CSV table of C-alpha atoms and ligand atoms in Angstrom, one decimal:
chain,number,residue,atom,x,y,z
A,1062,MET,CA,24.0,-9.4,34.5
A,1063,SER,CA,25.4,-5.9,33.9
A,1064,SER,CA,28.9,-7.0,34.8
A,1065,MET,CA,28.9,-9.9,32.4
A,1066,VAL,CA,30.7,-9.5,29.1
A,1067,ASN,CA,29.3,-11.1,26.1
A,1068,PRO,CA,32.3,-13.1,24.9
A,1069,GLY,CA,31.1,-13.1,21.3
A,1070,LEU,CA,30.7,-9.4,21.1
A,1071,PHE,CA,34.0,-8.8,22.9
A,1072,THR,CA,35.8,-10.9,20.3
A,1073,ARG,CA,34.1,-9.1,17.5
A,1074,ARG,CA,35.0,-5.7,18.9
A,1075,ARG,CA,38.6,-6.9,19.3
A,1076,PHE,CA,38.6,-8.0,15.7
A,1077,LEU,CA,37.2,-4.7,14.5
A,1078,ALA,CA,39.8,-2.8,16.5
A,1079,TRP,CA,42.4,-4.9,15.0
A,1080,SER,CA,41.0,-4.7,11.5
A,1081,GLN,CA,40.6,-0.9,11.8
A,1082,THR,CA,44.3,-0.5,12.3
A,1083,ALA,CA,45.1,-3.0,9.6
A,1084,LEU,CA,42.7,-1.6,7.0
A,1085,THR,CA,43.6,2.0,7.7
A,1086,ALA,CA,47.2,1.0,7.1
A,1087,LEU,CA,46.0,-0.5,3.8
A,1088,GLY,CA,44.0,2.6,2.9
A,1089,ALA,CA,40.8,0.6,2.8
A,1090,ALA,CA,38.4,3.0,4.5
A,1091,PRO,CA,35.2,2.0,2.7
A,1092,LEU,CA,35.5,-1.6,3.8
A,1093,LEU,CA,36.1,-0.5,7.3
A,1094,SER,CA,33.0,1.7,7.5
A,1095,SER,CA,30.8,-1.1,6.3
A,1096,GLY,CA,32.2,-3.4,9.0
A,1097,VAL,CA,31.3,-0.9,11.7
A,1098,GLY,CA,27.9,-0.4,10.2
A,1099,ALA,CA,27.2,-4.1,10.2
A,1100,LEU,CA,27.9,-4.2,13.9
A,1101,ALA,CA,25.7,-1.2,14.6
A,1102,GLU,CA,22.9,-2.8,12.6
A,1103,THR,CA,22.8,-6.2,14.5
A,1104,SER,CA,22.3,-4.4,17.8
A,1105,ALA,CA,19.9,-1.7,16.5
A,1106,SER,CA,16.5,-3.2,17.1
A,1107,ASP,CA,17.1,-4.9,20.4
A,1108,THR,CA,18.6,-1.9,22.1
A,1109,ALA,CA,16.5,0.9,20.5
A,1110,ASP,CA,14.1,2.9,22.6
A,1111,ASP,CA,10.4,2.0,22.1
A,1112,TYR,CA,9.2,5.3,20.9
A,1113,TYR,CA,5.5,4.2,20.8
A,1114,GLU,CA,5.8,3.6,24.5
A,1115,LYS,CA,7.8,6.9,25.0
A,1116,LEU,CA,5.1,8.8,23.1
A,1117,GLY,CA,2.2,7.0,24.7
A,1118,VAL,CA,0.9,5.7,21.4
A,1119,GLU,CA,-0.8,2.4,21.8
A,1120,LYS,CA,0.4,-0.5,19.6
A,1121,ILE,CA,-2.7,-2.2,18.0
A,1122,ILE,CA,-3.6,-5.6,16.6
A,1123,ASN,CA,-4.7,-4.9,13.1
A,1124,ALA,CA,-7.9,-7.0,12.5
A,1125,ALA,CA,-9.0,-4.6,9.8
A,1126,GLY,CA,-6.7,-4.7,6.8
A,1127,THR,CA,-4.3,-2.4,5.0
A,1128,TYR,CA,-6.1,0.9,6.0
A,1129,THR,CA,-4.1,4.1,5.8
A,1130,TYR,CA,-5.5,5.3,9.1
A,1131,LEU,CA,-4.1,2.2,10.8
A,1132,THR,CA,-0.7,2.6,9.2
A,1133,ALA,CA,-1.6,0.0,6.6
A,1134,SER,CA,0.9,-2.9,6.9
A,1135,VAL,CA,4.0,-4.0,8.7
A,1136,MET,CA,7.1,-4.6,6.7
A,1137,PRO,CA,8.4,-8.2,6.7
A,1138,PRO,CA,11.7,-8.7,8.7
A,1139,GLN,CA,13.8,-8.9,5.6
A,1140,VAL,CA,12.4,-5.5,4.4
A,1141,GLN,CA,13.0,-4.0,7.9
A,1142,ARG,CA,16.6,-5.1,7.7
A,1143,ALA,CA,17.1,-3.6,4.3
A,1144,VAL,CA,15.7,-0.3,5.5
A,1145,ALA,CA,18.0,-0.3,8.6
A,1146,LYS,CA,21.0,-1.0,6.4
A,1147,ALA,CA,20.1,1.7,3.9
A,1148,ALA,CA,20.0,4.2,6.9
A,1149,LEU,CA,23.7,3.7,7.5
A,1150,HIS,CA,25.0,5.5,4.4
A,1151,PRO,CA,24.3,8.6,2.3
A,1152,VAL,CA,23.9,8.2,-1.5
A,1153,VAL,CA,23.1,10.5,-4.4
A,1154,LEU,CA,19.3,10.6,-4.3
A,1155,LYS,CA,18.9,10.8,-8.0
A,1156,ASP,CA,21.1,7.8,-8.6
A,1157,LEU,CA,19.1,5.8,-6.1
A,1158,GLN,CA,15.8,6.9,-7.7
A,1159,THR,CA,17.0,5.9,-11.2
A,1160,ALA,CA,18.5,2.6,-10.2
A,1161,SER,CA,15.5,1.5,-8.1
A,1162,GLY,CA,13.2,2.4,-11.0
A,1163,GLU,CA,15.2,0.3,-13.4
A,1164,TYR,CA,15.4,-2.6,-11.1
A,1165,ILE,CA,11.7,-2.6,-10.3
A,1166,ALA,CA,10.8,-2.2,-14.0
A,1167,LYS,CA,12.8,-5.4,-14.8
A,1168,ARG,CA,11.3,-7.4,-11.9
A,1169,LEU,CA,7.7,-6.2,-12.7
A,1170,ARG,CA,8.0,-6.7,-16.4
A,1171,CYS,CA,7.3,-3.1,-17.5
A,1172,GLU,CA,9.4,-0.5,-19.4
A,1173,GLY,CA,9.8,2.0,-16.6
A,1174,ALA,CA,9.1,2.5,-12.9
A,1175,VAL,CA,9.3,5.2,-10.3
A,1176,VAL,CA,9.3,4.7,-6.5
A,1177,THR,CA,6.8,7.3,-5.4
A,1178,CYS,CA,5.6,8.6,-2.1
A,1179,GLY,CA,2.5,6.3,-2.2
A,1180,ALA,CA,-0.1,5.7,-4.9
A,1181,SER,CA,-1.6,9.1,-4.4
A,1182,ALA,CA,1.8,10.8,-5.3
A,1183,ALA,CA,2.1,8.3,-8.2
A,1184,LEU,CA,-1.2,9.7,-9.6
A,1185,THR,CA,0.1,13.2,-9.3
A,1186,LEU,CA,3.3,12.4,-11.0
A,1187,ALA,CA,1.4,10.4,-13.7
A,1188,THR,CA,-0.7,13.5,-14.3
A,1189,ALA,CA,2.3,15.8,-14.5
A,1190,ALA,CA,3.9,13.3,-17.0
A,1191,CYS,CA,0.9,13.3,-19.2
A,1192,ILE,CA,0.7,17.2,-19.1
A,1193,ALA,CA,4.4,17.3,-20.1
A,1194,ALA,CA,3.9,14.7,-22.9
A,1195,ALA,CA,1.0,16.6,-24.4
A,1196,ASN,CA,2.3,20.1,-24.0
A,1197,ASN,CA,6.1,19.7,-24.0
A,1198,THR,CA,6.3,21.7,-20.8
A,1199,LYS,CA,8.9,22.1,-18.2
A,1200,PRO,CA,8.2,20.9,-14.6
A,1201,ASP,CA,8.1,24.5,-13.2
A,1202,GLN,CA,5.0,25.3,-15.3
A,1203,ILE,CA,2.9,22.9,-13.3
A,1204,PRO,CA,0.4,23.9,-12.0
A,1205,GLU,CA,0.6,27.7,-12.7
A,1206,ASP,CA,0.5,27.6,-16.5
A,1207,VAL,CA,-1.7,24.5,-16.9
A,1208,GLY,CA,-5.0,26.4,-17.2
A,1209,ALA,CA,-3.8,27.7,-20.6
A,1210,MET,CA,-2.6,24.4,-21.9
A,1211,LYS,CA,-4.0,21.0,-23.0
A,1212,ASN,CA,-5.3,20.0,-19.6
A,1213,GLU,CA,-8.3,17.7,-19.7
A,1214,VAL,CA,-8.5,14.3,-18.0
A,1215,ILE,CA,-11.4,12.0,-18.8
A,1216,VAL,CA,-12.9,9.9,-16.0
A,1217,GLN,CA,-16.1,7.9,-15.7
A,1218,LYS,CA,-18.6,9.5,-13.3
A,1219,SER,CA,-18.7,6.4,-11.2
A,1220,HIS,CA,-14.9,6.5,-11.0
A,1221,ARG,CA,-14.7,9.9,-9.4
A,1222,TYR,CA,-13.1,9.5,-6.0
A,1223,GLU,CA,-11.1,11.3,-3.2
A,1224,TYR,CA,-7.9,10.7,-5.1
A,1225,ASP,CA,-9.0,13.1,-7.9
A,1226,HIS,CA,-7.3,15.6,-5.7
A,1227,ALA,CA,-4.0,14.0,-6.6
A,1228,MET,CA,-4.6,14.9,-10.3
A,1229,LEU,CA,-6.2,18.3,-9.6
A,1230,LEU,CA,-3.0,19.3,-7.8
A,1231,CYS,CA,-1.5,19.7,-11.3
A,1232,GLY,CA,-4.1,22.2,-12.4
A,1233,VAL,CA,-6.0,19.9,-14.8
A,1234,ARG,CA,-9.7,19.8,-15.4
A,1235,ILE,CA,-11.7,16.6,-15.0
A,1236,VAL,CA,-14.2,15.7,-17.7
A,1237,GLU,CA,-16.9,13.3,-16.6
A,1238,VAL,CA,-18.4,10.7,-18.8
A,1239,VAL,CA,-21.1,8.0,-18.3
A,1240,THR,CA,-21.7,6.1,-21.5
A,1241,VAL,CA,-19.4,4.8,-24.2
A,1242,GLU,CA,-20.9,7.5,-26.5
A,1243,ASP,CA,-20.1,10.2,-24.0
A,1244,TYR,CA,-16.6,8.9,-23.8
A,1245,LYS,CA,-16.0,8.9,-27.5
A,1246,ARG,CA,-17.3,12.5,-27.7
A,1247,ALA,CA,-15.3,13.7,-24.7
A,1248,PHE,CA,-11.9,13.5,-26.5
A,1249,THR,CA,-10.8,16.9,-27.7
A,1250,PRO,CA,-7.4,18.4,-28.7
A,1251,LYS,CA,-7.1,19.4,-25.0
A,1252,THR,CA,-7.3,15.8,-23.7
A,1253,ILE,CA,-4.1,14.8,-22.0
A,1254,MET,CA,-5.0,11.5,-20.2
A,1255,THR,CA,-7.7,9.3,-18.8
A,1256,ASN,CA,-7.9,7.8,-15.3
A,1257,PHE,CA,-9.4,4.4,-14.6
A,1258,PHE,CA,-10.2,3.4,-11.0
A,1259,ASN,CA,-9.7,-0.3,-11.2
A,1260,SER,CA,-11.8,-1.5,-8.3
A,1261,ALA,CA,-14.7,0.6,-9.6
A,1262,ASP,CA,-14.7,-1.4,-12.8
A,1263,GLU,CA,-18.1,-3.1,-12.1
A,1264,SER,CA,-19.7,0.2,-11.3
A,1265,GLY,CA,-19.1,1.9,-14.6
A,1266,ALA,CA,-20.6,1.4,-18.0
A,1267,ILE,CA,-17.2,1.1,-19.6
A,1268,ASP,CA,-14.9,-1.8,-18.7
A,1269,ARG,CA,-11.2,-1.5,-18.5
A,1270,GLN,CA,-10.4,-3.1,-21.9
A,1271,THR,CA,-12.9,-0.9,-23.8
A,1272,TRP,CA,-11.7,2.2,-21.9
A,1273,LEU,CA,-8.1,1.5,-22.9
A,1274,GLU,CA,-8.9,0.8,-26.6
A,1275,ILE,CA,-10.9,4.0,-27.1
A,1276,ALA,CA,-8.3,6.1,-25.5
A,1277,HIS,CA,-5.6,4.6,-27.6
A,1278,GLN,CA,-7.7,5.2,-30.8
A,1279,HIS,CA,-7.3,8.9,-29.8
A,1280,ASN,CA,-3.6,8.5,-28.9
A,1281,VAL,CA,-4.3,9.5,-25.3
A,1282,PRO,CA,-2.4,7.7,-22.5
A,1283,CYS,CA,-4.4,5.8,-19.8
A,1284,HIS,CA,-3.5,5.8,-16.1
A,1285,MET,CA,-5.0,3.0,-13.9
A,1286,ASP,CA,-5.3,3.3,-10.2
A,1287,ALA,CA,-4.7,-0.2,-8.9
A,1288,ALA,CA,-3.4,1.0,-5.4
A,1289,ALA,CA,-5.0,-1.7,-3.3
A,1290,ASP,CA,-5.2,-4.4,-6.1
A,1291,MET,CA,-2.5,-6.8,-5.1
A,1292,PRO,CA,-3.0,-9.7,-4.4
A,1293,PRO,CA,-2.9,-11.5,-6.8
A,1294,ILE,CA,0.8,-10.8,-7.3
A,1295,SER,CA,0.5,-11.0,-11.0
A,1296,ASN,CA,-1.6,-7.8,-11.0
A,1297,LEU,CA,1.7,-6.0,-10.7
A,1298,TRP,CA,2.3,-6.8,-14.4
A,1299,LYS,CA,-1.2,-7.6,-15.6
A,1300,TYR,CA,-2.4,-4.1,-16.3
A,1301,THR,CA,0.8,-2.7,-17.8
A,1302,GLY,CA,0.8,-5.9,-19.9
A,1303,MET,CA,-2.7,-5.1,-21.2
A,1304,GLY,CA,-1.3,-1.8,-22.5
A,1305,TYR,CA,-2.2,0.7,-19.7
A,1306,ASP,CA,0.4,3.4,-20.1
A,1307,LEU,CA,0.8,4.1,-16.4
A,1308,VAL,CA,-0.4,2.1,-13.4
A,1309,CYS,CA,0.0,3.0,-9.7
A,1310,PHE,CA,0.2,0.7,-6.7
A,1311,SER,CA,0.4,1.6,-3.0
A,1312,GLY,CA,3.7,0.4,-1.6
A,1313,GLY,CA,2.5,0.0,2.0
A,1314,LYS,CA,-0.7,-2.0,1.5
A,1315,GLY,CA,-0.5,-5.6,0.3
A,1316,ILE,CA,3.0,-5.2,-1.0
A,1317,ARG,CA,4.1,-4.5,2.6
A,1318,GLY,CA,6.7,-1.9,1.8
A,1319,PRO,CA,7.0,1.4,3.7
A,1320,GLN,CA,3.7,3.2,4.1
A,1321,ASN,CA,5.0,6.3,2.4
A,1322,ALA,CA,6.1,4.5,-0.7
A,1323,GLY,CA,4.4,3.4,-3.9
A,1324,LEU,CA,4.9,2.5,-7.5
A,1325,LEU,CA,4.3,4.2,-10.8
A,1326,LEU,CA,4.8,1.6,-13.5
A,1327,GLY,CA,4.5,1.9,-17.3
A,1328,LYS,CA,5.9,3.2,-20.5
A,1329,LYS,CA,9.4,4.5,-20.2
A,1330,HIS,CA,8.9,7.9,-21.9
A,1331,LEU,CA,6.1,8.6,-19.3
A,1332,THR,CA,7.9,7.3,-16.2
A,1333,ASP,CA,10.9,9.4,-17.3
A,1334,LEU,CA,8.7,12.5,-17.4
A,1335,ALA,CA,7.2,11.5,-14.0
A,1336,ALA,CA,10.7,11.4,-12.6
A,1337,ALA,CA,11.5,14.8,-14.1
A,1338,ASN,CA,8.5,16.2,-12.2
A,1339,ASN,CA,9.6,14.5,-9.0
A,1340,ASN,CA,12.1,15.7,-6.3
A,1341,PRO,CA,15.0,16.3,-5.9
A,1342,ASN,CA,13.9,18.9,-8.5
A,1343,SER,CA,12.8,21.7,-6.1
A,1344,ASP,CA,10.8,23.6,-8.7
A,1345,ALA,CA,8.3,20.7,-9.4
A,1346,VAL,CA,5.0,19.5,-8.3
A,1347,GLY,CA,6.6,16.4,-6.8
A,1348,ARG,CA,9.0,18.3,-4.6
A,1349,GLY,CA,6.9,17.6,-1.5
A,1350,MET,CA,6.5,13.9,-2.3
A,1351,LYS,CA,10.0,12.8,-1.3
A,1352,VAL,CA,10.7,9.2,-0.5
A,1353,ALA,CA,13.8,8.9,1.7
A,1354,LYS,CA,16.6,6.6,0.8
A,1355,GLU,CA,15.5,4.1,3.5
A,1356,GLN,CA,12.1,3.9,2.1
A,1357,ILE,CA,13.2,3.7,-1.5
A,1358,VAL,CA,15.3,0.7,-0.6
A,1359,GLY,CA,12.4,-0.7,1.5
A,1360,MET,CA,10.2,-0.5,-1.5
A,1361,VAL,CA,12.6,-2.4,-3.7
A,1362,ALA,CA,13.2,-5.0,-0.9
A,1363,ALA,CA,9.4,-5.4,-0.5
A,1364,VAL,CA,9.1,-6.1,-4.3
A,1365,ASP,CA,11.9,-8.7,-3.9
A,1366,TRP,CA,10.1,-10.2,-0.9
A,1367,LEU,CA,6.8,-10.3,-2.6
A,1368,LEU,CA,8.1,-12.1,-5.6
A,1369,GLU,CA,9.2,-14.9,-3.3
A,1370,GLN,CA,5.7,-15.3,-2.0
A,1371,SER,CA,2.9,-17.5,-3.3
A,1372,ASP,CA,-0.7,-16.2,-3.4
A,1373,GLU,CA,-2.0,-19.7,-2.6
A,1374,ALA,CA,0.2,-20.1,0.6
A,1375,ASN,CA,-0.7,-16.5,1.7
A,1376,GLN,CA,-4.5,-17.0,1.2
A,1377,ALA,CA,-4.3,-20.4,3.0
A,1378,GLU,CA,-2.6,-18.7,6.0
A,1379,TYR,CA,-5.3,-15.9,6.1
A,1380,MET,CA,-8.0,-18.6,6.0
A,1381,ARG,CA,-6.2,-20.6,8.8
A,1382,ARG,CA,-6.4,-17.4,11.0
A,1383,THR,CA,-10.0,-16.9,10.0
A,1384,ASP,CA,-10.9,-20.5,11.0
A,1385,ILE,CA,-9.3,-20.0,14.4
A,1386,ILE,CA,-11.6,-17.1,15.1
A,1387,ILE,CA,-14.7,-18.8,13.8
A,1388,ARG,CA,-14.0,-21.8,16.0
A,1389,MET,CA,-13.6,-19.7,19.1
A,1390,LEU,CA,-17.0,-18.0,18.6
A,1391,LYS,CA,-19.0,-21.2,18.0
A,1392,ASP,CA,-21.0,-20.9,21.2
A,1393,ILE,CA,-22.2,-17.3,20.8
A,1394,PRO,CA,-26.0,-17.6,20.2
A,1395,THR,CA,-27.3,-16.8,16.7
A,1396,MET,CA,-23.8,-16.4,15.4
A,1397,ARG,CA,-23.2,-17.2,11.7
A,1398,ALA,CA,-19.9,-16.8,10.0
A,1399,GLU,CA,-19.4,-16.1,6.3
A,1400,VAL,CA,-16.1,-15.5,4.4
A,1401,PHE,CA,-16.3,-12.9,1.7
A,1402,MET,CA,-13.5,-12.3,-0.8
A,1403,PRO,CA,-13.8,-9.0,-2.9
A,1404,GLU,CA,-13.0,-9.6,-6.5
A,1405,ILE,CA,-10.7,-6.6,-6.9
A,1406,ALA,CA,-9.0,-4.5,-4.2
A,1407,ASN,CA,-8.3,-6.2,-0.9
A,1408,HIS,CA,-8.8,-9.6,-2.6
A,1409,VAL,CA,-8.4,-11.5,0.6
A,1410,PRO,CA,-10.8,-13.3,3.0
A,1411,HIS,CA,-13.0,-11.0,5.0
A,1412,LEU,CA,-14.6,-12.8,8.0
A,1413,ILE,CA,-18.2,-11.6,8.4
A,1414,LEU,CA,-19.7,-12.5,11.8
A,1415,ALA,CA,-23.5,-12.0,11.7
A,1416,TYR,CA,-25.6,-12.3,14.8
A,1417,ASP,CA,-28.7,-10.9,16.5
A,1418,PRO,CA,-27.6,-8.0,18.8
A,1419,GLN,CA,-31.0,-8.3,20.7
A,1420,VAL,CA,-30.1,-11.8,21.7
A,1421,VAL,CA,-26.4,-11.3,22.4
A,1422,GLY,CA,-26.9,-8.0,24.1
A,1423,ILE,CA,-24.3,-5.9,22.3
A,1424,THR,CA,-24.2,-4.3,18.8
A,1425,PRO,CA,-21.2,-4.7,16.5
A,1426,LYS,CA,-20.4,-1.0,16.8
A,1427,GLN,CA,-20.3,-1.4,20.6
A,1428,VAL,CA,-18.1,-4.4,20.3
A,1429,GLN,CA,-15.7,-2.4,18.1
A,1430,GLU,CA,-15.6,0.4,20.7
A,1431,ARG,CA,-15.0,-2.1,23.6
A,1432,LEU,CA,-12.1,-3.8,21.7
A,1433,ARG,CA,-10.5,-0.4,21.5
A,1434,THR,CA,-10.6,0.1,25.2
A,1435,LEU,CA,-9.2,-3.4,26.1
A,1436,ARG,CA,-5.5,-4.3,25.9
A,1437,PRO,CA,-4.0,-5.2,23.6
A,1438,GLN,CA,-6.1,-2.8,21.6
A,1439,ILE,CA,-7.8,-4.4,18.6
A,1440,GLU,CA,-9.0,-2.6,15.5
A,1441,LEU,CA,-11.8,-4.3,13.6
A,1442,ASN,CA,-12.5,-3.8,9.9
A,1443,PRO,CA,-14.2,-0.4,9.4
A,1444,ALA,CA,-17.2,-2.1,7.7
A,1445,THR,CA,-18.2,-3.4,11.1
A,1446,GLY,CA,-21.7,-2.5,12.0
A,1447,SER,CA,-22.3,-0.5,8.8
A,1448,THR,CA,-23.9,-1.0,5.4
A,1449,GLY,CA,-22.4,-0.1,2.1
A,1450,ARG,CA,-18.7,-0.7,2.5
A,1451,LEU,CA,-18.9,-4.4,1.6
A,1452,GLY,CA,-22.0,-4.3,-0.5
A,1453,PRO,CA,-24.7,-6.7,0.7
A,1454,HIS,CA,-22.1,-8.5,2.9
A,1455,SER,CA,-22.1,-6.2,5.9
A,1456,ASN,CA,-24.8,-4.4,7.8
A,1457,GLU,CA,-25.5,-3.1,11.3
A,1458,ASN,CA,-25.6,-6.7,12.6
A,1459,THR,CA,-22.2,-7.8,11.4
A,1460,ILE,CA,-18.7,-7.7,12.7
A,1461,VAL,CA,-16.1,-7.7,10.0
A,1462,VAL,CA,-12.6,-9.0,10.6
A,1463,GLY,CA,-9.6,-8.9,8.2
A,1464,THR,CA,-6.9,-11.4,9.1
A,1465,TRP,CA,-4.3,-10.7,6.5
A,1466,MET,CA,-2.4,-8.1,8.4
A,1467,MET,CA,-2.3,-10.0,11.7
A,1468,GLN,CA,1.0,-11.1,13.2
A,1469,PRO,CA,1.8,-14.6,14.5
A,1470,GLY,CA,-0.5,-15.5,17.5
A,1471,GLU,CA,-2.8,-12.5,17.0
A,1472,ALA,CA,-5.8,-14.5,15.5
A,1473,GLU,CA,-6.0,-16.4,18.8
A,1474,ILE,CA,-6.0,-13.1,20.8
A,1475,VAL,CA,-8.7,-11.6,18.5
A,1476,GLY,CA,-10.8,-14.7,18.9
A,1477,ARG,CA,-10.4,-14.7,22.7
A,1478,GLN,CA,-11.2,-11.0,23.1
A,1479,LEU,CA,-14.2,-11.1,20.7
A,1480,HIS,CA,-15.5,-14.1,22.7
A,1481,ALA,CA,-15.0,-12.3,26.0
A,1482,VAL,CA,-16.9,-9.2,24.8
A,1483,LEU,CA,-19.7,-11.1,23.1
A,1484,SER,CA,-20.3,-13.4,26.0
A,1485,ASN,CA,-20.1,-10.7,28.6
A,1486,PRO,CA,-21.9,-7.8,27.0
A,1487,LYS,CA,-22.5,-5.8,30.2
A,1488,ALA,CA,-19.0,-5.8,31.5
B,2411,PLP,C1,-4.9,3.6,-0.8
B,2411,PLP,C2,-5.3,4.1,-2.1
B,2411,PLP,C3,-4.6,5.2,-2.7
B,2411,PLP,C4,-3.6,6.0,-2.0
B,2411,PLP,O1,-2.5,5.2,-1.7
B,2411,PLP,P1,-1.2,5.7,-0.9
B,2411,PLP,O2,-0.2,4.7,-1.1
B,2411,PLP,O3,-1.7,5.7,0.6
B,2411,PLP,O4,-0.9,7.1,-1.4
B,2411,PLP,C5,-5.0,5.6,-3.9
B,2411,PLP,N1,-6.0,5.0,-4.6
B,2411,PLP,C6,-6.7,4.0,-4.1
B,2411,PLP,C7,-7.8,3.3,-4.9
B,2411,PLP,C8,-6.4,3.5,-2.8
B,2411,PLP,O5,-7.0,2.5,-2.3
């Protein structure tokens, strides 16, 4: 094998050698470098070292969903190719940030957009933008001077969450409200913004429409955290269309862009202020939230890819995988399968496998652990064997499987391994 010469490659090399001379003679260096780049790119993924293997990090089957701790999603091949191609050339970072924002804003039907370092960074930049809008500050004043400025963010008590940290980073103060009356009373001359955690909509007394209207009566901008709320695809313009001033999405969850990318969408004057508080400005809260050129391009390519998709076809494919697993577990005693689809956030089929651990001889938590020790390693949905995460749909007697992040052929492997563990509990 090693002595064989690939005739195609040989010919192409010869052509490049020839064209190199010819183009240099013509003074056409840019064309030349892209030709060499294209050759490097075609061979990149087949010849690259497997660094997961080299580092001893196990590759997993994702039977969970777009969870951050499982690296969320895998980029589709056309996005991977766009990332690899972007890696071949330097650009002016600010130019790429501006152009990608304008392109995405057009495609997602809003005035302005920023590719951010994830939804969490989008929330930080949104907060910085609202501080700047209310106080007419410079980026270098955040967070140090914010204590003495207009600095209040209104949030429903039931919408308090771990990502509050992303706002607090800017030095703001969170004002909690419960009822509509509280909310109306909470606006003061120091209010700079409100935050609405979209998937907590049902848990609060104030719905997303009312929330927005009251804020706008006080001329205060509203940010919505919709990080995990695609699908459906149309959510990418639904909330900005409603009038939300700023909306963030995770780039690496359902959108399947790079995990360290995200989107801040909304009113142009605010996304411009968000960009001013972002890197490459070194004296800004967003300095540590850099998205590399490869990932900015990956985010744009993921938006392009997504807009070619159909929600119906995707959901049908997730259901097909779900059915494969259900069929493979038919003969497990006491097993009942249910498919649950959350209304907002991770709006995809969740397979709930309920059974009697006494009869089967192994608990869902033990199954989850066993699947981690087998190869290939399978990670089940974190709601497995626990109450609360999926409301009444999961408990200590249920295994939860997410099929939407599985790759071709993996549903069969998950079904087979689940069957092996459940039918052989003492192994
Ligand atoms: C995942 C998530 C985030 C953070 O998203 P990243 O893109 O990982 O920064 C923020 N808010 C909510 C509601 C999320 O689900």
